[in-house]
Amino acid sequence: MTAGSPPPELDPVIHAQARLRVVAALNTLGDGDEMAFPALKDLLGMTAGNLSVHLTKLEDAGYVRITKTHRGRTPVTYVALTKRGRLAFDEYTKAIRALLDTAGGPS
Amino acid sequence: MADDGEPAPSPEEMLRLIERQRADTVRRLKGDPRLLYAPWGVAWLLGFGTLFLHYGLGGEPYLAISQMQAVGVMLSLQVLAGGVAAYGITRMSGQVRGDSSARGTMYGYAWFAGMVLMAVVASRMSPQLPPEESGLLWAAASMLVVGVLYMAGGAIWLDWSMFFVGVCVLAVNAVGVVLGAGWHALLSSVLLGGGFVVVSFWLWRRG
């Protein structure tokens, strides 16, 4: 990073612990994959209500795609990161690294 | 629970958070190695172990059981292991849908097809062979399918440890076939059976 450049701005949608964890988890999935809502909830250790709130914010930003469907008769919801969400996450991690570099690096 | 009101942690913490979340997710999606590797390890350790006691190394059996009984033990343990592994895979595959579950389904069918074809070939050929050679044909052909599919699995999921496990299975298989039925059973039991148990716990601890 060039010294003296202004600190990069952090995406406010992602720059909150809970939503960062959601996006980081979904980012590990392959491009054509979606994760079932209960699996994501268990993985993150959040309550269904809390996760829904964060997913709605991410969906409003166009970062996640939520698909409601049925498996047999039980309704299932699948969550995936959109292209835009993936890009935003990449930008965010880049920005965080840049911040660390200007601060003299980690540790 | 983290919420918007909470002050954002430092960049270092955020980076650590990302890394931890990524590792947790990968670990979760890979499935529990204790369910995927260990059942095969136990099945081969005991199954090939029984076969070995039946063959012996100098042509003298160490245990007075018929080949059919030894093969029976081997096959029932394998079916049991397949059941446990299938349970592990179903538990995994409910979590994600899309390209990766299509991949897993095709891979599952490849196992099924490979094992069925192995059984077709071996049951046609084995009556023509002396008993020891016929037992070796079944064992070697099934381990050939296992080894090749583990290597292919490594290629599909870009997983070097899985690929390497396949290489080891094929190498042990080749050496065993050259040395004969008794050695094949001994090496498969100790190196592959024992090895799979060790690998499964090592992968589990590594996370």
PDB file of C-alpha atoms in Angstrom:
ATOM      1  CA  MET A   1       0.000   0.000   0.000  1.00  0.00           C
ATOM      2  CA  THR A   2       1.193   3.496  -0.754  1.00  0.00           C
ATOM      3  CA  ALA A   3       1.894   5.480   2.390  1.00  0.00           C
ATOM      4  CA  GLY A   4      -0.159   8.608   2.880  1.00  0.00           C
ATOM      5  CA  SER A   5      -3.188   7.468   0.870  1.00  0.00           C
ATOM      6  CA  PRO A   6      -6.438   8.107   2.742  1.00  0.00           C
ATOM      7  CA  PRO A   7      -7.742   5.133   4.733  1.00  0.00           C
ATOM      8  CA  PRO A   8     -10.138   3.090   2.580  1.00  0.00           C
ATOM      9  CA  GLU A   9     -13.794   3.257   3.490  1.00  0.00           C
ATOM     10  CA  LEU A  10     -15.368   0.189   5.051  1.00  0.00           C
ATOM     11  CA  ASP A  11     -18.686  -1.014   3.663  1.00  0.00           C
ATOM     12  CA  PRO A  12     -21.160  -0.299   6.520  1.00  0.00           C
ATOM     13  CA  VAL A  13     -23.407  -3.181   5.500  1.00  0.00           C
ATOM     14  CA  ILE A  14     -20.617  -5.696   6.075  1.00  0.00           C
ATOM     15  CA  HIS A  15     -18.772  -3.824   8.814  1.00  0.00           C
ATOM     16  CA  ALA A  16     -20.814  -5.302  11.678  1.00  0.00           C
ATOM     17  CA  GLN A  17     -19.701  -8.505  13.358  1.00  0.00           C
ATOM     18  CA  ALA A  18     -22.842 -10.535  12.768  1.00  0.00           C
ATOM     19  CA  ARG A  19     -23.213  -9.651   9.097  1.00  0.00           C
ATOM     20  CA  LEU A  20     -19.505 -10.047   8.453  1.00  0.00           C
ATOM     21  CA  ARG A  21     -19.746 -13.602   9.784  1.00  0.00           C
ATOM     22  CA  VAL A  22     -22.769 -14.318   7.566  1.00  0.00           C
ATOM     23  CA  VAL A  23     -20.965 -13.058   4.476  1.00  0.00           C
ATOM     24  CA  ALA A  24     -17.685 -14.806   5.359  1.00  0.00           C
ATOM     25  CA  ALA A  25     -19.532 -18.103   5.820  1.00  0.00           C
ATOM     26  CA  LEU A  26     -21.459 -17.807   2.537  1.00  0.00           C
ATOM     27  CA  ASN A  27     -18.310 -16.748   0.684  1.00  0.00           C
ATOM     28  CA  THR A  28     -16.776 -20.195   1.301  1.00  0.00           C
ATOM     29  CA  LEU A  29     -19.528 -21.836  -0.770  1.00  0.00           C
ATOM     30  CA  GLY A  30     -18.942 -22.581  -4.432  1.00  0.00           C
ATOM     31  CA  ASP A  31     -20.440 -20.265  -7.042  1.00  0.00           C
ATOM     32  CA  GLY A  32     -23.594 -22.262  -7.762  1.00  0.00           C
ATOM     33  CA  ASP A  33     -24.285 -23.241  -4.140  1.00  0.00           C
ATOM     34  CA  GLU A  34     -26.832 -22.106  -1.576  1.00  0.00           C
ATOM     35  CA  MET A  35     -26.971 -22.923   2.121  1.00  0.00           C
ATOM     36  CA  ALA A  36     -30.114 -23.981   3.949  1.00  0.00           C
ATOM     37  CA  PHE A  37     -31.276 -21.430   6.551  1.00  0.00           C
ATOM     38  CA  PRO A  38     -31.192 -23.827   9.558  1.00  0.00           C
ATOM     39  CA  ALA A  39     -27.660 -24.944   8.659  1.00  0.00           C
ATOM     40  CA  LEU A  40     -26.496 -21.337   8.472  1.00  0.00           C
ATOM     41  CA  LYS A  41     -28.221 -20.558  11.773  1.00  0.00           C
ATOM     42  CA  ASP A  42     -26.492 -23.495  13.518  1.00  0.00           C
ATOM     43  CA  LEU A  43     -23.154 -22.654  11.967  1.00  0.00           C
ATOM     44  CA  LEU A  44     -23.292 -19.054  13.184  1.00  0.00           C
ATOM     45  CA  GLY A  45     -24.926 -19.844  16.520  1.00  0.00           C
ATOM     46  CA  MET A  46     -27.531 -17.110  16.024  1.00  0.00           C
ATOM     47  CA  THR A  47     -31.227 -17.194  16.753  1.00  0.00           C
ATOM     48  CA  ALA A  48     -33.542 -17.489  13.738  1.00  0.00           C
ATOM     49  CA  GLY A  49     -34.948 -14.004  14.407  1.00  0.00           C
ATOM     50  CA  ASN A  50     -31.548 -12.380  14.665  1.00  0.00           C
ATOM     51  CA  LEU A  51     -30.249 -14.079  11.525  1.00  0.00           C
ATOM     52  CA  SER A  52     -33.396 -13.070   9.607  1.00  0.00           C
ATOM     53  CA  VAL A  53     -32.880  -9.425  10.512  1.00  0.00           C
ATOM     54  CA  HIS A  54     -29.298  -9.475   9.264  1.00  0.00           C
ATOM     55  CA  LEU A  55     -30.214 -11.398   6.121  1.00  0.00           C
ATOM     56  CA  THR A  56     -32.881  -8.838   5.296  1.00  0.00           C
ATOM     57  CA  LYS A  57     -30.317  -6.046   5.538  1.00  0.00           C
ATOM     58  CA  LEU A  58     -27.929  -7.982   3.335  1.00  0.00           C
ATOM     59  CA  GLU A  59     -30.703  -8.765   0.861  1.00  0.00           C
ATOM     60  CA  ASP A  60     -31.717  -5.087   0.711  1.00  0.00           C
ATOM     61  CA  ALA A  61     -28.121  -4.255  -0.194  1.00  0.00           C
ATOM     62  CA  GLY A  62     -28.267  -6.888  -2.950  1.00  0.00           C
ATOM     63  CA  TYR A  63     -25.535  -8.960  -1.301  1.00  0.00           C
ATOM     64  CA  VAL A  64     -27.488 -12.148  -0.653  1.00  0.00           C
ATOM     65  CA  ARG A  65     -30.174 -13.991  -2.566  1.00  0.00           C
ATOM     66  CA  ILE A  66     -32.866 -15.726  -0.523  1.00  0.00           C
ATOM     67  CA  THR A  67     -34.850 -18.534  -2.150  1.00  0.00           C
ATOM     68  CA  LYS A  68     -37.926 -19.987  -0.478  1.00  0.00           C
ATOM     69  CA  THR A  69     -38.940 -23.396  -1.753  1.00  0.00           C
ATOM     70  CA  HIS A  70     -40.322 -26.737  -0.604  1.00  0.00           C
ATOM     71  CA  ARG A  71     -38.669 -30.044   0.003  1.00  0.00           C
ATOM     72  CA  GLY A  72     -41.590 -32.452  -0.004  1.00  0.00           C
ATOM     73  CA  ARG A  73     -44.098 -30.523   2.088  1.00  0.00           C
ATOM     74  CA  THR A  74     -41.731 -28.714   4.394  1.00  0.00           C
ATOM     75  CA  PRO A  75     -40.785 -25.207   3.372  1.00  0.00           C
ATOM     76  CA  VAL A  76     -37.038 -24.611   3.151  1.00  0.00           C
ATOM     77  CA  THR A  77     -35.174 -21.367   2.704  1.00  0.00           C
ATOM     78  CA  TYR A  78     -31.830 -21.231   0.961  1.00  0.00           C
ATOM     79  CA  VAL A  79     -29.345 -18.405   1.197  1.00  0.00           C
ATOM     80  CA  ALA A  80     -26.538 -17.585  -1.225  1.00  0.00           C
ATOM     81  CA  LEU A  81     -24.114 -14.744  -1.773  1.00  0.00           C
ATOM     82  CA  THR A  82     -24.772 -12.777  -4.984  1.00  0.00           C
ATOM     83  CA  LYS A  83     -21.971 -11.717  -7.348  1.00  0.00           C
ATOM     84  CA  ARG A  84     -22.305  -8.268  -5.868  1.00  0.00           C
ATOM     85  CA  GLY A  85     -22.047  -9.673  -2.349  1.00  0.00           C
ATOM     86  CA  ARG A  86     -18.912 -11.612  -3.227  1.00  0.00           C
ATOM     87  CA  LEU A  87     -17.378  -8.499  -4.725  1.00  0.00           C
ATOM     88  CA  ALA A  88     -18.311  -6.419  -1.675  1.00  0.00           C
ATOM     89  CA  PHE A  89     -16.715  -9.010   0.616  1.00  0.00           C
ATOM     90  CA  ASP A  90     -13.522  -8.994  -1.471  1.00  0.00           C
ATOM     91  CA  GLU A  91     -13.423  -5.201  -1.330  1.00  0.00           C
ATOM     92  CA  TYR A  92     -14.011  -5.269   2.409  1.00  0.00           C
ATOM     93  CA  THR A  93     -11.185  -7.720   3.126  1.00  0.00           C
ATOM     94  CA  LYS A  94      -8.899  -5.691   0.873  1.00  0.00           C
ATOM     95  CA  ALA A  95      -9.827  -2.516   2.734  1.00  0.00           C
ATOM     96  CA  ILE A  96      -9.232  -4.150   6.125  1.00  0.00           C
ATOM     97  CA  ARG A  97      -5.814  -5.361   5.012  1.00  0.00           C
ATOM     98  CA  ALA A  98      -4.978  -1.917   3.693  1.00  0.00           C
ATOM     99  CA  LEU A  99      -5.942  -0.413   7.062  1.00  0.00           C
ATOM    100  CA  LEU A 100      -3.685  -2.879   8.834  1.00  0.00           C
ATOM    101  CA  ASP A 101      -0.819  -2.077   6.479  1.00  0.00           C
ATOM    102  CA  THR A 102      -1.088   1.655   7.056  1.00  0.00           C
ATOM    103  CA  ALA A 103      -1.261   0.966  10.792  1.00  0.00           C
ATOM    104  CA  GLY A 104       2.074  -0.817  10.530  1.00  0.00           C
ATOM    105  CA  GLY A 105       0.790  -4.313   9.979  1.00  0.00           C
ATOM    106  CA  PRO A 106      -0.671  -6.840  12.395  1.00  0.00           C
ATOM    107  CA  SER A 107       0.867  -7.679  15.802  1.00  0.00           C
TER     108      SER A 107
ATOM    109  CA  MET B   1     -25.298 -11.215  19.798  1.00  0.00           C
ATOM    110  CA  ALA B   2     -23.553  -8.612  17.718  1.00  0.00           C
ATOM    111  CA  ASP B   3     -25.798  -5.842  16.571  1.00  0.00           C
ATOM    112  CA  ASP B   4     -25.582  -2.522  14.876  1.00  0.00           C
ATOM    113  CA  GLY B   5     -25.323  -0.673  18.174  1.00  0.00           C
ATOM    114  CA  GLU B   6     -22.145  -2.513  19.066  1.00  0.00           C
ATOM    115  CA  PRO B   7     -18.926  -0.605  18.379  1.00  0.00           C
ATOM    116  CA  ALA B   8     -17.073  -2.127  15.434  1.00  0.00           C
ATOM    117  CA  PRO B   9     -13.994  -4.055  16.553  1.00  0.00           C
ATOM    118  CA  SER B  10     -10.513  -3.275  15.299  1.00  0.00           C
ATOM    119  CA  PRO B  11      -9.439  -4.320  11.779  1.00  0.00           C
ATOM    120  CA  GLU B  12      -7.280  -7.075  13.252  1.00  0.00           C
ATOM    121  CA  GLU B  13     -10.239  -8.536  15.074  1.00  0.00           C
ATOM    122  CA  MET B  14     -12.386  -8.301  11.954  1.00  0.00           C
ATOM    123  CA  LEU B  15      -9.752 -10.137   9.934  1.00  0.00           C
ATOM    124  CA  ARG B  16      -9.481 -12.808  12.616  1.00  0.00           C
ATOM    125  CA  LEU B  17     -13.265 -13.080  12.649  1.00  0.00           C
ATOM    126  CA  ILE B  18     -13.331 -13.637   8.879  1.00  0.00           C
ATOM    127  CA  GLU B  19     -10.631 -16.293   9.082  1.00  0.00           C
ATOM    128  CA  ARG B  20     -12.292 -18.102  11.989  1.00  0.00           C
ATOM    129  CA  GLN B  21     -15.668 -18.067  10.256  1.00  0.00           C
ATOM    130  CA  ARG B  22     -14.159 -19.365   7.031  1.00  0.00           C
ATOM    131  CA  ALA B  23     -12.410 -22.227   8.844  1.00  0.00           C
ATOM    132  CA  ASP B  24     -15.549 -23.136  10.836  1.00  0.00           C
ATOM    133  CA  THR B  25     -17.643 -23.212   7.678  1.00  0.00           C
ATOM    134  CA  VAL B  26     -15.182 -25.297   5.687  1.00  0.00           C
ATOM    135  CA  ARG B  27     -14.932 -27.710   8.586  1.00  0.00           C
ATOM    136  CA  ARG B  28     -18.698 -27.983   8.859  1.00  0.00           C
ATOM    137  CA  LEU B  29     -19.259 -28.524   5.137  1.00  0.00           C
ATOM    138  CA  LYS B  30     -16.515 -31.112   4.754  1.00  0.00           C
ATOM    139  CA  GLY B  31     -18.368 -33.404   7.073  1.00  0.00           C
ATOM    140  CA  ASP B  32     -17.041 -35.257  10.054  1.00  0.00           C
ATOM    141  CA  PRO B  33     -13.943 -37.239   8.998  1.00  0.00           C
ATOM    142  CA  ARG B  34     -14.678 -39.649  11.816  1.00  0.00           C
ATOM    143  CA  LEU B  35     -17.828 -40.665   9.918  1.00  0.00           C
ATOM    144  CA  LEU B  36     -16.256 -40.611   6.457  1.00  0.00           C
ATOM    145  CA  TYR B  37     -12.906 -42.355   6.994  1.00  0.00           C
ATOM    146  CA  ALA B  38     -13.006 -44.210  10.303  1.00  0.00           C
ATOM    147  CA  PRO B  39     -15.786 -46.718   9.409  1.00  0.00           C
ATOM    148  CA  TRP B  40     -13.758 -47.929   6.401  1.00  0.00           C
ATOM    149  CA  GLY B  41     -10.673 -48.100   8.546  1.00  0.00           C
ATOM    150  CA  VAL B  42     -12.373 -50.284  11.145  1.00  0.00           C
ATOM    151  CA  ALA B  43     -14.005 -52.460   8.458  1.00  0.00           C
ATOM    152  CA  TRP B  44     -10.661 -53.107   6.727  1.00  0.00           C
ATOM    153  CA  LEU B  45      -8.711 -53.535   9.943  1.00  0.00           C
ATOM    154  CA  LEU B  46     -11.061 -56.281  11.155  1.00  0.00           C
ATOM    155  CA  GLY B  47     -12.183 -57.643   7.761  1.00  0.00           C
ATOM    156  CA  PHE B  48      -8.741 -57.957   6.163  1.00  0.00           C
ATOM    157  CA  GLY B  49      -7.439 -59.001   9.567  1.00  0.00           C
ATOM    158  CA  THR B  50      -9.842 -61.957   9.552  1.00  0.00           C
ATOM    159  CA  LEU B  51      -8.878 -62.809   5.966  1.00  0.00           C
ATOM    160  CA  PHE B  52      -5.221 -62.690   6.926  1.00  0.00           C
ATOM    161  CA  LEU B  53      -5.776 -65.085   9.841  1.00  0.00           C
ATOM    162  CA  HIS B  54      -7.495 -67.383   7.396  1.00  0.00           C
ATOM    163  CA  TYR B  55      -4.714 -67.276   4.759  1.00  0.00           C
ATOM    164  CA  GLY B  56      -1.656 -67.098   6.993  1.00  0.00           C
ATOM    165  CA  LEU B  57       1.709 -66.214   5.497  1.00  0.00           C
ATOM    166  CA  GLY B  58       3.232 -69.643   4.951  1.00  0.00           C
ATOM    167  CA  GLY B  59       0.137 -71.308   3.508  1.00  0.00           C
ATOM    168  CA  GLU B  60      -0.916 -72.380   7.047  1.00  0.00           C
ATOM    169  CA  PRO B  61      -4.040 -70.644   8.398  1.00  0.00           C
ATOM    170  CA  TYR B  62      -3.692 -69.006  11.831  1.00  0.00           C
ATOM    171  CA  LEU B  63      -7.403 -69.349  12.506  1.00  0.00           C
ATOM    172  CA  ALA B  64      -9.612 -72.279  11.555  1.00  0.00           C
ATOM    173  CA  ILE B  65     -12.315 -70.473   9.611  1.00  0.00           C
ATOM    174  CA  SER B  66     -13.374 -71.048   6.033  1.00  0.00           C
ATOM    175  CA  GLN B  67     -12.688 -68.518   3.312  1.00  0.00           C
ATOM    176  CA  MET B  68     -16.421 -67.949   2.921  1.00  0.00           C
ATOM    177  CA  GLN B  69     -16.680 -67.020   6.614  1.00  0.00           C
ATOM    178  CA  ALA B  70     -13.725 -64.668   6.391  1.00  0.00           C
ATOM    179  CA  VAL B  71     -15.084 -63.039   3.220  1.00  0.00           C
ATOM    180  CA  GLY B  72     -18.491 -62.853   4.893  1.00  0.00           C
ATOM    181  CA  VAL B  73     -17.035 -60.930   7.867  1.00  0.00           C
ATOM    182  CA  MET B  74     -15.224 -58.622   5.449  1.00  0.00           C
ATOM    183  CA  LEU B  75     -18.315 -57.922   3.325  1.00  0.00           C
ATOM    184  CA  SER B  76     -20.710 -57.340   6.223  1.00  0.00           C
ATOM    185  CA  LEU B  77     -18.259 -54.902   7.826  1.00  0.00           C
ATOM    186  CA  GLN B  78     -17.951 -53.068   4.495  1.00  0.00           C
ATOM    187  CA  VAL B  79     -21.737 -52.790   4.170  1.00  0.00           C
ATOM    188  CA  LEU B  80     -21.881 -51.429   7.728  1.00  0.00           C
ATOM    189  CA  ALA B  81     -19.123 -48.915   6.943  1.00  0.00           C
ATOM    190  CA  GLY B  82     -20.964 -47.868   3.782  1.00  0.00           C
ATOM    191  CA  GLY B  83     -24.079 -47.272   5.872  1.00  0.00           C
ATOM    192  CA  VAL B  84     -22.254 -45.072   8.391  1.00  0.00           C
ATOM    193  CA  ALA B  85     -20.497 -43.119   5.619  1.00  0.00           C
ATOM    194  CA  ALA B  86     -23.807 -42.644   3.789  1.00  0.00           C
ATOM    195  CA  TYR B  87     -25.309 -41.303   7.030  1.00  0.00           C
ATOM    196  CA  GLY B  88     -22.393 -38.872   7.341  1.00  0.00           C
ATOM    197  CA  ILE B  89     -22.866 -37.749   3.740  1.00  0.00           C
ATOM    198  CA  THR B  90     -26.645 -37.265   4.034  1.00  0.00           C
ATOM    199  CA  ARG B  91     -26.151 -35.222   7.165  1.00  0.00           C
ATOM    200  CA  MET B  92     -23.726 -33.034   5.215  1.00  0.00           C
ATOM    201  CA  SER B  93     -25.719 -32.722   2.026  1.00  0.00           C
ATOM    202  CA  GLY B  94     -28.889 -31.347   3.653  1.00  0.00           C
ATOM    203  CA  GLN B  95     -27.009 -28.136   4.375  1.00  0.00           C
ATOM    204  CA  VAL B  96     -26.122 -27.008   0.894  1.00  0.00           C
ATOM    205  CA  ARG B  97     -27.734 -27.391  -2.492  1.00  0.00           C
ATOM    206  CA  GLY B  98     -26.491 -26.475  -5.935  1.00  0.00           C
ATOM    207  CA  ASP B  99     -23.468 -27.491  -7.969  1.00  0.00           C
ATOM    208  CA  SER B 100     -21.645 -29.110  -5.070  1.00  0.00           C
ATOM    209  CA  SER B 101     -24.525 -31.406  -4.149  1.00  0.00           C
ATOM    210  CA  ALA B 102     -24.882 -32.432  -7.818  1.00  0.00           C
ATOM    211  CA  ARG B 103     -21.186 -33.219  -7.722  1.00  0.00           C
ATOM    212  CA  GLY B 104     -21.648 -35.323  -4.588  1.00  0.00           C
ATOM    213  CA  THR B 105     -24.576 -37.221  -6.098  1.00  0.00           C
ATOM    214  CA  MET B 106     -22.649 -38.111  -9.249  1.00  0.00           C
ATOM    215  CA  TYR B 107     -19.678 -39.133  -7.152  1.00  0.00           C
ATOM    216  CA  GLY B 108     -21.935 -41.361  -5.043  1.00  0.00           C
ATOM    217  CA  TYR B 109     -23.289 -43.070  -8.156  1.00  0.00           C
ATOM    218  CA  ALA B 110     -19.736 -43.566  -9.418  1.00  0.00           C
ATOM    219  CA  TRP B 111     -18.967 -45.506  -6.212  1.00  0.00           C
ATOM    220  CA  PHE B 112     -22.085 -47.568  -6.611  1.00  0.00           C
ATOM    221  CA  ALA B 113     -21.389 -48.328 -10.285  1.00  0.00           C
ATOM    222  CA  GLY B 114     -17.746 -49.161  -9.595  1.00  0.00           C
ATOM    223  CA  MET B 115     -18.594 -51.583  -6.797  1.00  0.00           C
ATOM    224  CA  VAL B 116     -21.392 -53.265  -8.768  1.00  0.00           C
ATOM    225  CA  LEU B 117     -19.158 -53.732 -11.801  1.00  0.00           C
ATOM    226  CA  MET B 118     -16.355 -55.045  -9.625  1.00  0.00           C
ATOM    227  CA  ALA B 119     -18.785 -57.646  -8.218  1.00  0.00           C
ATOM    228  CA  VAL B 120     -19.976 -58.609 -11.719  1.00  0.00           C
ATOM    229  CA  VAL B 121     -16.422 -59.098 -12.996  1.00  0.00           C
ATOM    230  CA  ALA B 122     -15.190 -60.922  -9.880  1.00  0.00           C
ATOM    231  CA  SER B 123     -18.145 -63.290  -9.631  1.00  0.00           C
ATOM    232  CA  ARG B 124     -17.666 -64.264 -13.287  1.00  0.00           C
ATOM    233  CA  MET B 125     -13.919 -64.873 -12.940  1.00  0.00           C
ATOM    234  CA  SER B 126     -13.493 -66.221  -9.415  1.00  0.00           C
ATOM    235  CA  PRO B 127     -14.921 -69.742  -9.972  1.00  0.00           C
ATOM    236  CA  GLN B 128     -12.105 -70.319 -12.509  1.00  0.00           C
ATOM    237  CA  LEU B 129      -9.423 -69.545  -9.916  1.00  0.00           C
ATOM    238  CA  PRO B 130      -7.893 -71.436  -7.015  1.00  0.00           C
ATOM    239  CA  PRO B 131      -9.496 -70.267  -3.714  1.00  0.00           C
ATOM    240  CA  GLU B 132      -6.670 -67.975  -2.599  1.00  0.00           C
ATOM    241  CA  GLU B 133      -6.465 -66.272  -5.980  1.00  0.00           C
ATOM    242  CA  SER B 134     -10.226 -65.812  -6.124  1.00  0.00           C
ATOM    243  CA  GLY B 135     -10.214 -64.146  -2.693  1.00  0.00           C
ATOM    244  CA  LEU B 136      -7.385 -61.930  -3.846  1.00  0.00           C
ATOM    245  CA  LEU B 137      -9.324 -60.984  -6.987  1.00  0.00           C
ATOM    246  CA  TRP B 138     -12.279 -59.734  -4.905  1.00  0.00           C
ATOM    247  CA  ALA B 139     -10.074 -57.855  -2.476  1.00  0.00           C
ATOM    248  CA  ALA B 140      -7.782 -56.313  -5.093  1.00  0.00           C
ATOM    249  CA  ALA B 141     -10.598 -55.289  -7.441  1.00  0.00           C
ATOM    250  CA  SER B 142     -12.564 -53.605  -4.643  1.00  0.00           C
ATOM    251  CA  MET B 143      -9.477 -51.718  -3.431  1.00  0.00           C
ATOM    252  CA  LEU B 144      -8.793 -50.635  -7.021  1.00  0.00           C
ATOM    253  CA  VAL B 145     -12.233 -48.989  -7.141  1.00  0.00           C
ATOM    254  CA  VAL B 146     -11.670 -47.409  -3.709  1.00  0.00           C
ATOM    255  CA  GLY B 147      -8.235 -46.027  -4.592  1.00  0.00           C
ATOM    256  CA  VAL B 148      -9.204 -44.601  -7.975  1.00  0.00           C
ATOM    257  CA  LEU B 149     -12.344 -42.972  -6.560  1.00  0.00           C
ATOM    258  CA  TYR B 150     -10.460 -41.388  -3.668  1.00  0.00           C
ATOM    259  CA  MET B 151      -8.003 -39.912  -6.179  1.00  0.00           C
ATOM    260  CA  ALA B 152     -10.895 -38.692  -8.323  1.00  0.00           C
ATOM    261  CA  GLY B 153     -12.560 -37.247  -5.201  1.00  0.00           C
ATOM    262  CA  GLY B 154      -9.376 -35.332  -4.489  1.00  0.00           C
ATOM    263  CA  ALA B 155      -9.567 -33.881  -7.996  1.00  0.00           C
ATOM    264  CA  ILE B 156     -13.262 -32.956  -7.667  1.00  0.00           C
ATOM    265  CA  TRP B 157     -12.926 -31.167  -4.319  1.00  0.00           C
ATOM    266  CA  LEU B 158      -9.318 -30.042  -4.780  1.00  0.00           C
ATOM    267  CA  ASP B 159      -8.403 -31.959  -1.661  1.00  0.00           C
ATOM    268  CA  TRP B 160      -4.806 -33.165  -1.630  1.00  0.00           C
ATOM    269  CA  SER B 161      -5.186 -35.311   1.472  1.00  0.00           C
ATOM    270  CA  MET B 162      -8.022 -37.246  -0.165  1.00  0.00           C
ATOM    271  CA  PHE B 163      -5.980 -37.652  -3.359  1.00  0.00           C
ATOM    272  CA  PHE B 164      -2.999 -38.866  -1.362  1.00  0.00           C
ATOM    273  CA  VAL B 165      -5.154 -41.383   0.525  1.00  0.00           C
ATOM    274  CA  GLY B 166      -6.185 -42.790  -2.893  1.00  0.00           C
ATOM    275  CA  VAL B 167      -2.541 -43.057  -3.965  1.00  0.00           C
ATOM    276  CA  CYS B 168      -1.706 -44.978  -0.770  1.00  0.00           C
ATOM    277  CA  VAL B 169      -4.632 -47.369  -1.281  1.00  0.00           C
ATOM    278  CA  LEU B 170      -3.458 -48.152  -4.832  1.00  0.00           C
ATOM    279  CA  ALA B 171       0.181 -48.542  -3.792  1.00  0.00           C
ATOM    280  CA  VAL B 172      -0.620 -50.948  -0.936  1.00  0.00           C
ATOM    281  CA  ASN B 173      -2.985 -52.811  -3.242  1.00  0.00           C
ATOM    282  CA  ALA B 174      -0.309 -53.231  -5.930  1.00  0.00           C
ATOM    283  CA  VAL B 175       2.336 -54.460  -3.499  1.00  0.00           C
ATOM    284  CA  GLY B 176      -0.154 -56.830  -1.858  1.00  0.00           C
ATOM    285  CA  VAL B 177      -1.235 -58.386  -5.154  1.00  0.00           C
ATOM    286  CA  VAL B 178       2.384 -59.000  -6.146  1.00  0.00           C
ATOM    287  CA  LEU B 179       3.139 -60.688  -2.794  1.00  0.00           C
ATOM    288  CA  GLY B 180      -0.016 -62.840  -2.696  1.00  0.00           C
ATOM    289  CA  ALA B 181      -3.296 -63.225  -0.786  1.00  0.00           C
ATOM    290  CA  GLY B 182      -1.867 -63.524   2.747  1.00  0.00           C
ATOM    291  CA  TRP B 183       0.341 -60.471   2.421  1.00  0.00           C
ATOM    292  CA  HIS B 184      -2.391 -58.520   0.655  1.00  0.00           C
ATOM    293  CA  ALA B 185      -4.748 -59.120   3.582  1.00  0.00           C
ATOM    294  CA  LEU B 186      -2.071 -58.287   6.166  1.00  0.00           C
ATOM    295  CA  LEU B 187      -0.934 -55.067   4.461  1.00  0.00           C
ATOM    296  CA  SER B 188      -4.502 -53.923   3.766  1.00  0.00           C
ATOM    297  CA  SER B 189      -5.524 -54.561   7.352  1.00  0.00           C
ATOM    298  CA  VAL B 190      -2.587 -52.848   9.020  1.00  0.00           C
ATOM    299  CA  LEU B 191      -1.657 -50.083   6.576  1.00  0.00           C
ATOM    300  CA  LEU B 192      -5.043 -49.210   5.077  1.00  0.00           C
ATOM    301  CA  GLY B 193      -7.352 -50.162   7.938  1.00  0.00           C
ATOM    302  CA  GLY B 194      -5.076 -48.740  10.625  1.00  0.00           C
ATOM    303  CA  GLY B 195      -4.093 -45.853   8.360  1.00  0.00           C
ATOM    304  CA  PHE B 196      -7.692 -44.765   7.740  1.00  0.00           C
ATOM    305  CA  VAL B 197      -8.448 -44.770  11.464  1.00  0.00           C
ATOM    306  CA  VAL B 198      -5.357 -42.647  12.147  1.00  0.00           C
ATOM    307  CA  VAL B 199      -6.075 -40.270   9.226  1.00  0.00           C
ATOM    308  CA  SER B 200      -9.673 -39.792  10.322  1.00  0.00           C
ATOM    309  CA  PHE B 201      -8.671 -38.705  13.818  1.00  0.00           C
ATOM    310  CA  TRP B 202      -5.822 -36.597  12.520  1.00  0.00           C
ATOM    311  CA  LEU B 203      -8.173 -34.766  10.098  1.00  0.00           C
ATOM    312  CA  TRP B 204     -10.722 -34.341  12.850  1.00  0.00           C
ATOM    313  CA  ARG B 205      -8.204 -32.823  15.264  1.00  0.00           C
ATOM    314  CA  ARG B 206      -6.732 -30.593  12.585  1.00  0.00           C
ATOM    315  CA  GLY B 207     -10.273 -29.418  11.774  1.00  0.00           C
TER     316      GLY B 207
END
